[in-house]
Short mmCIF file of C-alpha atoms and ligand atoms in Angstrom, two decimals:
data_model
loop_
_atom_site.label_atom_id
_atom_site.label_comp_id
_atom_site.label_asym_id
_atom_site.label_seq_id
_atom_site.Cartn_x
_atom_site.Cartn_y
_atom_site.Cartn_z
CA MET A 1 -15.35 -33.72 -11.78
CA SER A 2 -17.89 -34.37 -14.97
CA PHE A 3 -17.99 -36.90 -17.55
CA ARG A 4 -19.11 -36.47 -21.30
CA ARG A 5 -22.78 -38.30 -21.75
CA GLU A 6 -23.75 -37.80 -25.31
CA ALA A 7 -25.75 -40.05 -27.34
CA PHE A 8 -23.60 -42.09 -29.48
CA VAL A 9 -20.62 -41.21 -27.88
CA PRO A 10 -19.73 -44.02 -25.73
CA ARG A 11 -17.34 -43.43 -23.17
CA GLY A 12 -17.21 -39.71 -23.40
CA GLY A 13 -14.37 -39.01 -21.14
CA PRO A 14 -13.93 -36.36 -18.60
CA ASP A 15 -14.92 -32.68 -19.11
CA GLY A 16 -15.08 -31.28 -16.14
CA GLY A 17 -13.99 -27.50 -16.31
CA ASP A 18 -11.61 -25.67 -13.71
CA GLY A 19 -13.42 -23.31 -11.14
CA GLY A 20 -13.01 -19.55 -11.01
CA ARG A 21 -10.57 -17.94 -9.01
CA GLY A 22 -11.70 -15.70 -6.41
CA GLY A 23 -12.31 -12.06 -6.79
CA ASP A 24 -9.15 -9.86 -4.77
CA VAL A 25 -10.19 -7.02 -2.40
CA VAL A 26 -8.63 -3.82 -3.99
CA VAL A 27 -8.02 -0.45 -2.42
CA LEU A 28 -8.50 2.12 -4.78
CA CYS A 29 -7.04 5.87 -4.54
CA THR A 30 -9.80 8.40 -5.03
CA ALA A 31 -9.05 12.18 -5.13
CA SER A 32 -12.68 13.36 -4.34
CA LEU A 33 -12.91 12.00 -1.29
CA ARG A 34 -11.63 13.66 2.06
CA ASP A 35 -12.20 10.73 4.80
CA LEU A 36 -12.47 7.33 5.69
CA ARG A 37 -16.42 7.56 6.12
CA ALA A 38 -17.12 4.57 3.49
CA LEU A 39 -15.15 1.92 5.62
CA ARG A 40 -17.09 3.30 8.61
CA HIS A 41 -20.17 1.32 8.81
CA ARG A 42 -19.03 -2.32 7.97
CA ARG A 43 -16.32 -4.47 9.49
CA GLN A 44 -16.01 -7.22 6.88
CA PHE A 45 -15.21 -6.98 3.57
CA ARG A 46 -15.09 -9.71 1.30
CA ALA A 47 -14.75 -10.29 -2.31
CA GLY A 48 -17.04 -12.55 -4.72
CA ASN A 49 -16.10 -16.30 -4.69
CA GLY A 50 -15.05 -17.92 -8.25
CA ALA A 51 -17.76 -20.14 -9.76
CA PRO A 52 -17.25 -23.65 -9.95
CA GLY A 53 -16.18 -25.29 -12.93
CA SER A 54 -18.62 -27.42 -15.12
CA SER A 55 -19.40 -29.71 -17.63
CA GLN A 56 -18.05 -29.72 -21.15
CA GLN A 57 -15.28 -28.31 -19.89
CA ARG A 58 -16.73 -24.77 -18.92
CA HIS A 59 -14.38 -23.04 -16.48
CA GLY A 60 -16.00 -21.03 -13.83
CA SER A 61 -15.91 -17.57 -13.91
CA LYS A 62 -13.53 -15.37 -11.81
CA GLY A 63 -15.11 -14.00 -8.23
CA ALA A 64 -16.02 -10.26 -8.51
CA ASP A 65 -13.37 -8.10 -6.80
CA LEU A 66 -14.52 -6.07 -4.03
CA VAL A 67 -13.07 -2.27 -4.52
CA LEU A 68 -12.68 -0.04 -1.69
CA ARG A 69 -12.17 3.91 -2.48
CA VAL A 70 -10.37 5.94 -0.38
CA PRO A 71 -8.94 9.04 -0.29
CA PRO A 72 -5.13 10.25 -1.06
CA GLY A 73 -3.11 9.37 2.22
CA THR A 74 -4.78 6.32 3.62
CA ILE A 75 -2.80 3.82 4.88
CA PHE A 76 -3.46 -0.13 5.45
CA ARG A 77 -1.78 -2.22 7.63
CA GLY A 78 -2.37 -5.95 7.91
CA VAL A 79 -2.44 -6.88 11.25
CA ASP A 80 -2.93 -10.63 11.56
CA GLY A 81 -3.65 -13.64 8.69
CA ASP A 82 -2.51 -13.84 5.64
CA LEU A 83 -2.25 -9.70 5.61
CA ALA A 84 0.37 -9.38 8.64
CA GLY A 85 2.62 -6.83 8.06
CA ARG A 86 1.60 -5.86 4.40
CA GLU A 87 1.35 -2.29 4.19
CA ILE A 88 0.10 -0.17 1.27
CA GLU A 89 -0.11 3.56 1.06
CA LEU A 90 -2.21 5.08 -1.26
CA LEU A 91 -1.16 8.71 -2.63
CA ARG A 92 -2.18 9.28 -6.21
CA ASP A 93 -5.41 9.25 -7.57
CA GLY A 94 -6.49 6.28 -9.54
CA GLU A 95 -3.58 4.27 -7.36
CA ARG A 96 -5.24 0.83 -7.26
CA GLN A 97 -3.47 -2.32 -5.26
CA VAL A 98 -4.50 -5.49 -4.01
CA LEU A 99 -5.16 -5.90 -0.39
CA ALA A 100 -6.18 -9.55 -0.16
CA LYS A 101 -5.78 -11.56 -2.92
CA GLY A 102 -8.10 -14.19 -3.72
CA GLY A 103 -7.59 -17.80 -3.85
CA ALA A 104 -6.94 -19.96 -7.07
CA GLY A 105 -9.50 -21.95 -8.43
CA GLY A 106 -9.50 -25.71 -8.57
CA ARG A 107 -8.63 -27.97 -12.16
CA GLY A 108 -11.37 -29.78 -13.10
CA ASN A 109 -11.03 -33.52 -13.75
CA LYS A 110 -10.15 -32.92 -17.35
CA ARG A 111 -6.76 -32.04 -16.59
CA PHE A 112 -5.70 -34.88 -14.82
CA ALA A 113 -6.50 -37.27 -17.78
CA ASN A 114 -3.33 -39.09 -18.97
CA PRO A 115 -3.16 -42.09 -21.14
CA LYS A 116 -2.84 -44.16 -18.15
CA ARG A 117 -5.78 -42.32 -16.18
CA GLN A 118 -8.17 -41.60 -18.59
CA ALA A 119 -11.24 -41.22 -16.25
CA PRO A 120 -9.97 -39.32 -13.43
CA ARG A 121 -12.85 -39.72 -10.67
CA PHE A 122 -11.42 -36.48 -8.71
CA ALA A 123 -10.49 -32.93 -9.16
CA GLU A 124 -8.84 -30.33 -7.59
CA ARG A 125 -10.11 -27.70 -4.67
CA GLY A 126 -9.97 -24.11 -4.93
CA LEU A 127 -7.83 -22.40 -2.48
CA THR A 128 -9.25 -20.07 0.27
CA GLY A 129 -8.14 -16.38 -0.30
CA GLU A 130 -5.97 -14.17 1.77
CA SER A 131 -7.73 -12.96 4.80
CA GLY A 132 -7.08 -10.81 8.16
CA TRP A 133 -7.32 -7.70 10.10
CA VAL A 134 -6.51 -4.52 8.84
CA GLU A 135 -5.75 -1.17 10.15
CA VAL A 136 -6.79 1.97 8.03
CA GLN A 137 -5.61 5.05 8.64
CA LEU A 138 -5.85 8.71 7.05
CA LYS A 139 -2.84 10.91 6.94
CA LEU A 140 -3.38 14.83 6.92
CA LEU A 141 -2.54 15.50 3.50
CA ALA A 142 -2.14 19.18 2.25
CA ASP A 143 -1.60 20.45 -0.73
CA VAL A 144 0.34 23.51 -0.03
CA GLY A 145 2.52 23.72 3.09
CA LEU A 146 3.21 27.12 4.62
CA VAL A 147 6.82 27.31 6.33
CA GLY A 148 8.83 29.80 8.13
CA LEU A 149 10.13 30.81 11.31
CA PRO A 150 7.89 30.89 14.90
CA ASN A 151 6.21 34.36 14.28
CA ALA A 152 6.69 34.66 10.61
CA GLY A 153 2.92 35.15 10.08
CA LYS A 154 1.83 31.90 8.96
CA SER A 155 -1.35 31.36 11.24
CA SER A 156 -2.20 35.19 10.34
CA LEU A 157 -1.73 34.23 6.33
CA LEU A 158 -4.02 31.08 6.86
CA ARG A 159 -6.98 33.47 8.28
CA ALA A 160 -6.57 35.89 5.76
CA LEU A 161 -6.73 33.47 2.91
CA THR A 162 -9.16 31.12 4.12
CA ALA A 163 -12.07 30.37 6.60
CA ALA A 164 -9.84 28.39 8.84
CA GLU A 165 -9.41 30.28 12.32
CA PRO A 166 -5.81 29.20 13.92
CA LYS A 167 -4.72 31.07 16.68
CA VAL A 168 -2.56 34.30 15.97
CA ALA A 169 -0.26 35.93 18.87
CA PRO A 170 2.45 38.15 19.19
CA TYR A 171 4.94 35.31 20.32
CA PRO A 172 6.93 32.47 18.50
CA PHE A 173 5.12 28.56 19.14
CA THR A 174 1.24 30.05 19.00
CA THR A 175 0.74 27.13 16.84
CA LEU A 176 1.21 23.55 18.01
CA GLU A 177 -0.54 21.71 15.76
CA PRO A 178 -0.85 21.56 12.03
CA VAL A 179 -4.08 23.75 11.01
CA LEU A 180 -6.00 23.24 7.49
CA GLY A 181 -7.80 25.44 5.32
CA VAL A 182 -9.44 25.34 2.20
CA LEU A 183 -7.88 28.08 -0.59
CA GLU A 184 -10.52 28.57 -3.66
CA ARG A 185 -10.19 30.45 -6.93
CA ASP A 186 -12.02 29.59 -9.92
CA HIS A 187 -13.39 26.38 -8.23
CA ARG A 188 -10.57 25.23 -8.00
CA GLN A 189 -9.64 23.95 -4.30
CA LEU A 190 -6.25 23.70 -2.45
CA VAL A 191 -5.83 22.84 1.12
CA ILE A 192 -3.32 24.71 2.89
CA ALA A 193 -1.68 23.56 5.65
CA ASP A 194 -0.44 25.86 8.77
CA ILE A 195 2.75 24.35 10.18
CA PRO A 196 4.00 25.25 13.39
CA GLY A 197 7.01 27.29 13.09
CA LEU A 198 10.41 25.47 12.35
CA ILE A 199 13.38 26.10 14.08
CA GLU A 200 17.12 25.64 13.76
CA GLY A 201 17.36 21.74 14.64
CA ALA A 202 13.75 21.30 14.06
CA SER A 203 14.61 18.18 11.41
CA GLU A 204 16.39 16.46 14.57
CA GLY A 205 13.59 17.12 17.00
CA ALA A 206 14.28 20.76 18.14
CA GLY A 207 11.14 23.18 18.92
CA LEU A 208 8.21 21.42 18.35
CA GLY A 209 9.87 18.66 16.47
CA ASP A 210 10.35 16.89 13.22
CA GLN A 211 6.59 15.25 13.69
CA PHE A 212 5.28 18.39 11.81
CA LEU A 213 7.57 17.97 8.60
CA ALA A 214 5.97 15.02 8.28
CA HIS A 215 2.90 16.84 7.43
CA ILE A 216 4.05 18.85 5.20
CA GLU A 217 6.01 15.56 3.32
CA ARG A 218 3.08 15.16 1.34
CA THR A 219 2.63 18.63 0.27
CA ASN A 220 3.69 19.48 -3.77
CA LEU A 221 4.12 23.33 -3.16
CA LEU A 222 5.52 25.38 -0.11
CA VAL A 223 5.03 28.78 0.57
CA HIS A 224 7.94 29.99 2.57
CA LEU A 225 7.09 32.98 4.82
CA VAL A 226 9.84 35.51 5.72
CA ASP A 227 9.38 38.30 7.97
CA LEU A 228 10.23 41.91 6.46
CA ALA A 229 10.83 43.24 9.87
CA PRO A 230 12.91 40.58 11.98
CA GLU A 231 14.62 44.02 13.87
CA LEU A 232 10.80 44.20 15.73
CA SER A 233 10.88 40.72 16.91
CA GLY A 234 14.60 40.25 18.28
CA ALA A 235 18.30 41.95 17.88
CA VAL A 236 19.36 42.04 14.38
CA GLU A 237 22.46 43.98 13.08
CA ASP A 238 21.51 44.31 9.40
CA PRO A 239 17.70 43.69 8.64
CA ILE A 240 18.34 42.36 5.08
CA GLU A 241 20.76 39.92 6.18
CA GLY A 242 18.48 38.76 9.03
CA ILE A 243 15.67 38.24 6.31
CA VAL A 244 18.38 35.99 4.67
CA ALA A 245 19.25 34.31 7.59
CA GLN A 246 15.64 33.31 8.39
CA LEU A 247 15.14 32.02 5.23
CA GLN A 248 18.46 30.03 5.20
CA THR A 249 17.87 28.58 8.65
CA VAL A 250 14.40 26.88 7.65
CA GLU A 251 15.89 25.85 4.25
CA ARG A 252 18.27 24.14 6.04
CA GLU A 253 16.05 22.25 8.10
CA LEU A 254 13.74 21.07 5.09
CA ALA A 255 16.83 19.96 3.26
CA ALA A 256 17.92 18.34 6.35
CA TYR A 257 14.68 16.55 6.73
CA SER A 258 14.02 15.37 3.50
CA PRO A 259 15.25 15.80 -0.31
CA ARG A 260 11.86 15.71 -1.19
CA LEU A 261 11.28 18.74 0.84
CA ALA A 262 14.42 20.03 -0.68
CA GLY A 263 13.26 19.84 -3.86
CA LEU A 264 9.75 20.87 -4.10
CA PRO A 265 8.89 24.14 -5.92
CA ARG A 266 8.12 27.13 -3.49
CA LEU A 267 6.98 30.58 -3.20
CA VAL A 268 8.59 32.95 -0.96
CA ALA A 269 6.02 35.53 0.78
CA LEU A 270 7.68 38.35 2.38
CA SER A 271 5.40 39.03 5.23
CA LYS A 272 4.44 42.02 7.37
CA ALA A 273 4.85 44.31 4.52
CA ASP A 274 2.84 47.08 6.19
CA LEU A 275 5.37 47.80 8.54
CA VAL A 276 8.42 48.30 6.43
CA ASP A 277 9.13 50.86 3.39
CA GLU A 278 9.17 50.27 -0.36
CA GLU A 279 12.75 50.40 -0.16
CA ARG A 280 13.19 47.41 2.16
CA VAL A 281 11.07 45.23 0.21
CA ALA A 282 12.90 46.12 -3.12
CA GLN A 283 16.43 45.05 -1.18
CA ALA A 284 15.07 42.18 0.13
CA THR A 285 13.68 40.94 -3.46
CA ALA A 286 17.04 41.66 -5.01
CA ARG A 287 18.72 39.73 -2.21
CA LEU A 288 16.82 37.11 -2.55
CA GLN A 289 17.27 36.69 -6.24
CA GLY A 290 20.83 36.83 -5.85
CA LEU A 291 20.29 33.38 -3.76
CA GLY A 292 18.34 31.70 -6.55
CA PHE A 293 14.84 32.85 -5.68
CA ASP A 294 13.57 34.30 -9.27
CA ARG A 295 11.47 37.60 -8.80
CA GLU A 296 8.55 35.91 -10.22
CA ARG A 297 8.47 33.70 -6.94
CA VAL A 298 8.97 36.26 -4.46
CA VAL A 299 5.88 38.20 -3.36
CA ALA A 300 5.72 40.78 -0.54
CA ILE A 301 2.42 40.42 1.32
CA SER A 302 0.58 41.59 4.23
CA SER A 303 -2.04 39.99 6.19
CA ALA A 304 -3.06 42.94 8.03
CA THR A 305 -3.91 44.94 4.71
CA ARG A 306 -4.14 42.29 2.37
CA GLN A 307 -1.21 43.65 0.29
CA GLY A 308 -0.22 41.22 -2.19
CA LEU A 309 -2.64 38.40 -1.03
CA GLU A 310 -4.55 38.42 -4.23
CA GLU A 311 -1.11 38.11 -6.14
CA LEU A 312 -0.15 35.09 -3.80
CA VAL A 313 -3.06 33.54 -4.46
CA ARG A 314 -2.46 33.93 -7.97
CA LEU A 315 0.95 32.49 -7.94
CA ILE A 316 -0.33 29.67 -5.84
CA PHE A 317 -2.41 28.26 -8.18
CA ALA A 318 -0.19 29.01 -11.27
CA SER A 319 2.61 27.14 -9.16
CA TYR A 320 0.87 24.17 -8.06
CA SER A 321 0.94 20.85 -10.17
CA PRO A 322 -0.45 17.89 -8.78
CA PRO A 323 1.63 14.76 -8.37
CA ALA A 324 1.79 13.14 -11.76
CA ALA A 325 -0.27 9.97 -11.70
CA GLU A 326 1.88 7.21 -12.28
CA PRO A 327 0.71 4.82 -15.00
CA ALA A 328 -1.31 2.06 -13.16
CA GLU A 329 0.66 -0.54 -11.82
CA GLN A 330 0.54 -3.73 -14.49
CA ALA A 331 -0.26 -6.50 -11.94
CA GLU A 332 2.15 -9.11 -12.55
CA PRO A 333 0.32 -12.04 -13.95
CA GLN A 334 0.78 -14.41 -10.95
CA PRO A 335 1.07 -18.24 -11.99
CA PRO A 336 -2.13 -19.73 -10.73
CA ALA A 337 -1.42 -21.96 -7.94
CA THR A 338 -2.30 -25.12 -9.83
CA ASP A 339 0.86 -24.20 -11.69
CA LEU A 340 2.66 -24.54 -8.47
CA VAL A 341 1.90 -27.93 -7.74
CA ALA A 342 2.47 -28.75 -11.27
CA GLU A 343 5.97 -27.52 -10.61
CA LEU A 344 6.83 -29.09 -7.58
CA ILE A 345 5.65 -32.15 -9.05
CA ALA A 346 7.72 -31.57 -12.06
CA SER A 347 10.80 -30.70 -9.91
CA GLY A 348 10.68 -34.04 -7.97
CA ARG A 349 13.28 -36.10 -10.22
CA PRO A 350 12.36 -39.78 -10.52
CA LEU A 351 13.33 -41.76 -7.65
CA THR A 352 17.07 -43.15 -7.10
CA GLY A 353 16.71 -45.46 -4.71
CA ASP A 354 15.30 -48.69 -4.50
CA GLY A 355 12.46 -47.93 -2.19
CA GLY A 356 13.12 -51.32 -0.07
CA GLY A 357 13.93 -50.70 3.80
CA GLY A 358 16.46 -48.63 5.48
CA GLN A 359 16.95 -44.91 5.32
CA LYS A 360 16.23 -43.59 2.13
CA LEU A 361 16.98 -39.92 1.46
CA GLN A 362 14.66 -37.67 -0.13
CA PRO A 363 14.88 -37.72 -4.16
CA LYS A 364 17.16 -34.29 -5.30
CA GLY A 365 15.09 -31.62 -6.10
CA ALA A 366 11.95 -32.84 -4.50
CA PRO A 367 9.92 -30.42 -2.44
CA GLU A 368 10.78 -30.78 1.48
CA VAL A 369 8.70 -33.52 2.99
CA THR A 370 8.69 -33.54 6.91
CA VAL A 371 7.65 -35.88 9.24
CA GLU A 372 6.09 -35.10 12.96
CA ARG A 373 4.20 -36.95 15.48
CA ALA A 374 0.44 -36.02 15.71
CA GLU A 375 -1.37 -35.69 18.80
CA GLU A 376 -2.54 -39.16 18.62
CA GLY A 377 0.73 -40.50 17.78
CA GLN A 378 0.09 -40.70 14.11
CA PHE A 379 2.57 -39.51 11.59
CA ARG A 380 1.92 -36.48 9.76
CA LEU A 381 3.67 -35.26 6.70
CA GLY A 382 4.25 -31.82 6.25
CA GLY A 383 6.32 -29.20 4.65
CA GLU A 384 5.02 -26.45 2.03
CA ALA A 385 4.16 -28.45 -0.84
CA VAL A 386 2.67 -31.64 0.92
CA GLU A 387 0.52 -28.72 3.05
CA LEU A 388 -0.65 -27.19 -0.47
CA LEU A 389 -1.85 -30.81 -1.92
CA ALA A 390 -3.84 -31.36 1.09
CA ARG A 391 -5.32 -28.08 0.54
CA ARG A 392 -5.76 -29.30 -3.03
CA PHE A 393 -7.43 -32.39 -2.94
CA ASP A 394 -10.35 -34.10 -0.84
CA LEU A 395 -8.89 -37.12 0.10
CA ALA A 396 -11.74 -38.90 0.82
CA GLN A 397 -12.07 -39.58 -3.18
CA PRO A 398 -10.31 -42.78 -3.69
CA GLU A 399 -8.52 -41.55 -7.01
CA ALA A 400 -7.89 -37.95 -5.19
CA ARG A 401 -5.96 -40.01 -2.57
CA ALA A 402 -4.23 -42.15 -5.15
CA TYR A 403 -3.23 -39.70 -6.86
CA VAL A 404 -1.55 -37.22 -4.01
CA ALA A 405 -0.12 -40.86 -2.46
CA GLY A 406 1.63 -40.94 -5.92
CA ARG A 407 3.17 -37.50 -5.89
CA LEU A 408 4.09 -38.39 -2.16
CA ARG A 409 5.82 -41.34 -2.90
CA ARG A 410 7.72 -39.51 -5.45
CA TRP A 411 8.77 -37.15 -3.26
CA GLY A 412 10.32 -39.72 -1.18
CA ALA A 413 7.65 -39.57 1.85
CA LEU A 414 8.37 -43.18 2.28
CA GLY A 415 11.76 -43.13 3.12
CA ALA A 416 11.06 -39.69 5.24
CA LEU A 417 8.34 -41.83 6.84
CA LYS A 418 10.36 -45.10 7.65
CA ALA A 419 13.26 -43.24 9.09
CA ALA A 420 11.03 -41.19 11.76
CA GLY A 421 10.00 -45.00 12.89
CA TRP A 422 6.72 -45.52 10.69
CA ALA A 423 5.78 -48.95 9.71
CA PRO A 424 3.71 -49.69 6.77
CA GLY A 425 -0.15 -49.92 7.27
CA GLU A 426 0.30 -47.50 10.18
CA PRO A 427 -2.10 -44.20 9.62
CA VAL A 428 -0.78 -41.24 8.11
CA LEU A 429 -2.15 -37.65 8.16
CA VAL A 430 -1.29 -35.55 5.07
CA GLY A 431 -2.14 -31.95 6.31
CA ASP A 432 -5.36 -32.92 8.49
CA GLN A 433 -6.74 -35.80 6.08
CA PRO A 434 -5.51 -39.56 6.42
CA VAL A 435 -4.21 -40.96 3.88
CA ALA A 436 -2.40 -44.79 3.06
CA ILE A 437 0.66 -44.49 1.71
CA GLY A 438 1.94 -47.15 -0.71
CA GLU A 439 -1.79 -47.30 -2.02
CA ASP A 440 -2.46 -47.29 -5.81
N1 GTP B 1 1.77 44.21 11.11
C1 GTP B 1 1.33 43.01 10.90
N2 GTP B 1 1.42 41.90 11.94
C2 GTP B 1 1.27 40.62 11.46
C3 GTP B 1 1.14 40.20 10.03
N3 GTP B 1 1.11 39.15 10.08
C4 GTP B 1 1.47 38.35 11.38
N4 GTP B 1 1.66 39.72 11.77
C5 GTP B 1 1.84 39.48 13.46
O1 GTP B 1 2.50 38.64 13.63
C6 GTP B 1 2.52 38.01 15.18
C7 GTP B 1 2.52 36.56 14.48
O2 GTP B 1 1.78 35.70 13.64
P1 GTP B 1 1.26 34.52 13.50
O3 GTP B 1 0.48 34.38 12.59
O4 GTP B 1 0.88 34.22 14.96
O5 GTP B 1 2.52 33.92 13.11
P2 GTP B 1 3.27 32.12 13.10
O6 GTP B 1 4.10 31.98 12.00
O7 GTP B 1 1.83 31.41 12.79
O8 GTP B 1 3.82 31.95 14.25
P3 GTP B 1 3.76 30.31 15.26
O9 GTP B 1 2.76 30.12 15.24
O10 GTP B 1 4.22 30.81 16.35
O11 GTP B 1 5.09 30.08 14.34
C8 GTP B 1 1.36 38.04 15.60
O12 GTP B 1 1.47 39.33 16.37
C9 GTP B 1 0.71 38.86 14.41
O13 GTP B 1 -0.06 39.86 14.56
C10 GTP B 1 1.27 41.30 8.90
O14 GTP B 1 0.78 41.21 7.80
N5 GTP B 1 1.36 42.54 9.80
MG1 MG B 2 1.18 30.25 13.65
#
């Protein structure tokens, strides 16, 4: 609240500027990060306060946003307070979202001047921003997923390509949990996930279940391993048909689990090439071509002899394209909360009743005003618009009180109070603040 004071300008009028809105707590997906270390040593994160407005109609500046940088795959879940139920998942580099919104600033007294009220001696209060506890979780995120039936040779391949050392054994379900390895080439890095073997029904929870499919959901490239010698690990009538059957089983499970997985680019690695002859490789490749896997995407490999590994790595880097960064979402310009009050006020049509005794209904279109009894028997006015008014104005200021009382009357608070048994003169609470209805 401020009034213009200047020599030779008598009664300069109100000139208090608006307060700035509070800063937001913003979360930013940052591809160069791999863990949540940055959040570990602090428990409270608070954006800056808005600056108060001041004289000469100077508006206060907006509070500084607090930006929390987290790796792709981070999930924020609001637990309580204003953030209860809020869920934000960050996947792409540069993706930015508001986790907790700063509160709106209050209007300066200049804004409350009108021909009737030329020198308002009150101003609006700023609102508190959103707050609450948030759980932060980082999901395992691999760029490339190795898929295939149990025993196809996935873990052996990961060992051969990266420094990771998953267990390898000549029986199915050796790998029980996904293992990550980092593949490097020309200063580029890709994270490869060795996923436990998928069997028929995996998408419905069979075998090690669909929990592992969730791990490959975020990958952008699949390397599908198919054993070139299925006859060595089970009764297979025709090795080539056995190869095709393996491939199709896994493809069916992927498709049943998620259309995104089914649509991912993929390479087929025909594994254990050292166990078969050239002719087997040629036949299998030709057969896969017939099924729509073009020759450039099929490579025969052996983790034992390293045959084809260099070619596979080349293909992986050539086929991998990072998820397209979506254009930064333009934050929808939110109408400041001050406008909400104005809107609510504007929607309250003039009173049709006489204002006299008896049951007067609320005017049409006015925001809802509820009446309840407070602890000491006092009447308490509530409802969304009323609560907002109460937060917005300091009712210890006589003029603010009169302003609020005027609003409440227009919204039919008087009728609502009378209907609830209130008698003129009895104290009334607006929110938690006392106000005298009928005062001017
Ligand atoms: N000869 C030969 N054997 C291989 C090759 N790759 C894997 N194997 C063998 O195949 C068996 C299974 O290999 P793993 O790498 O454990 O297979 P996996 O796909 O990880 O199996 P699960 O973890 O059970 O899904 C092991 O006995 C490996 O030694 C290869 O290139 N050549
Ligand atoms: Mg394994």
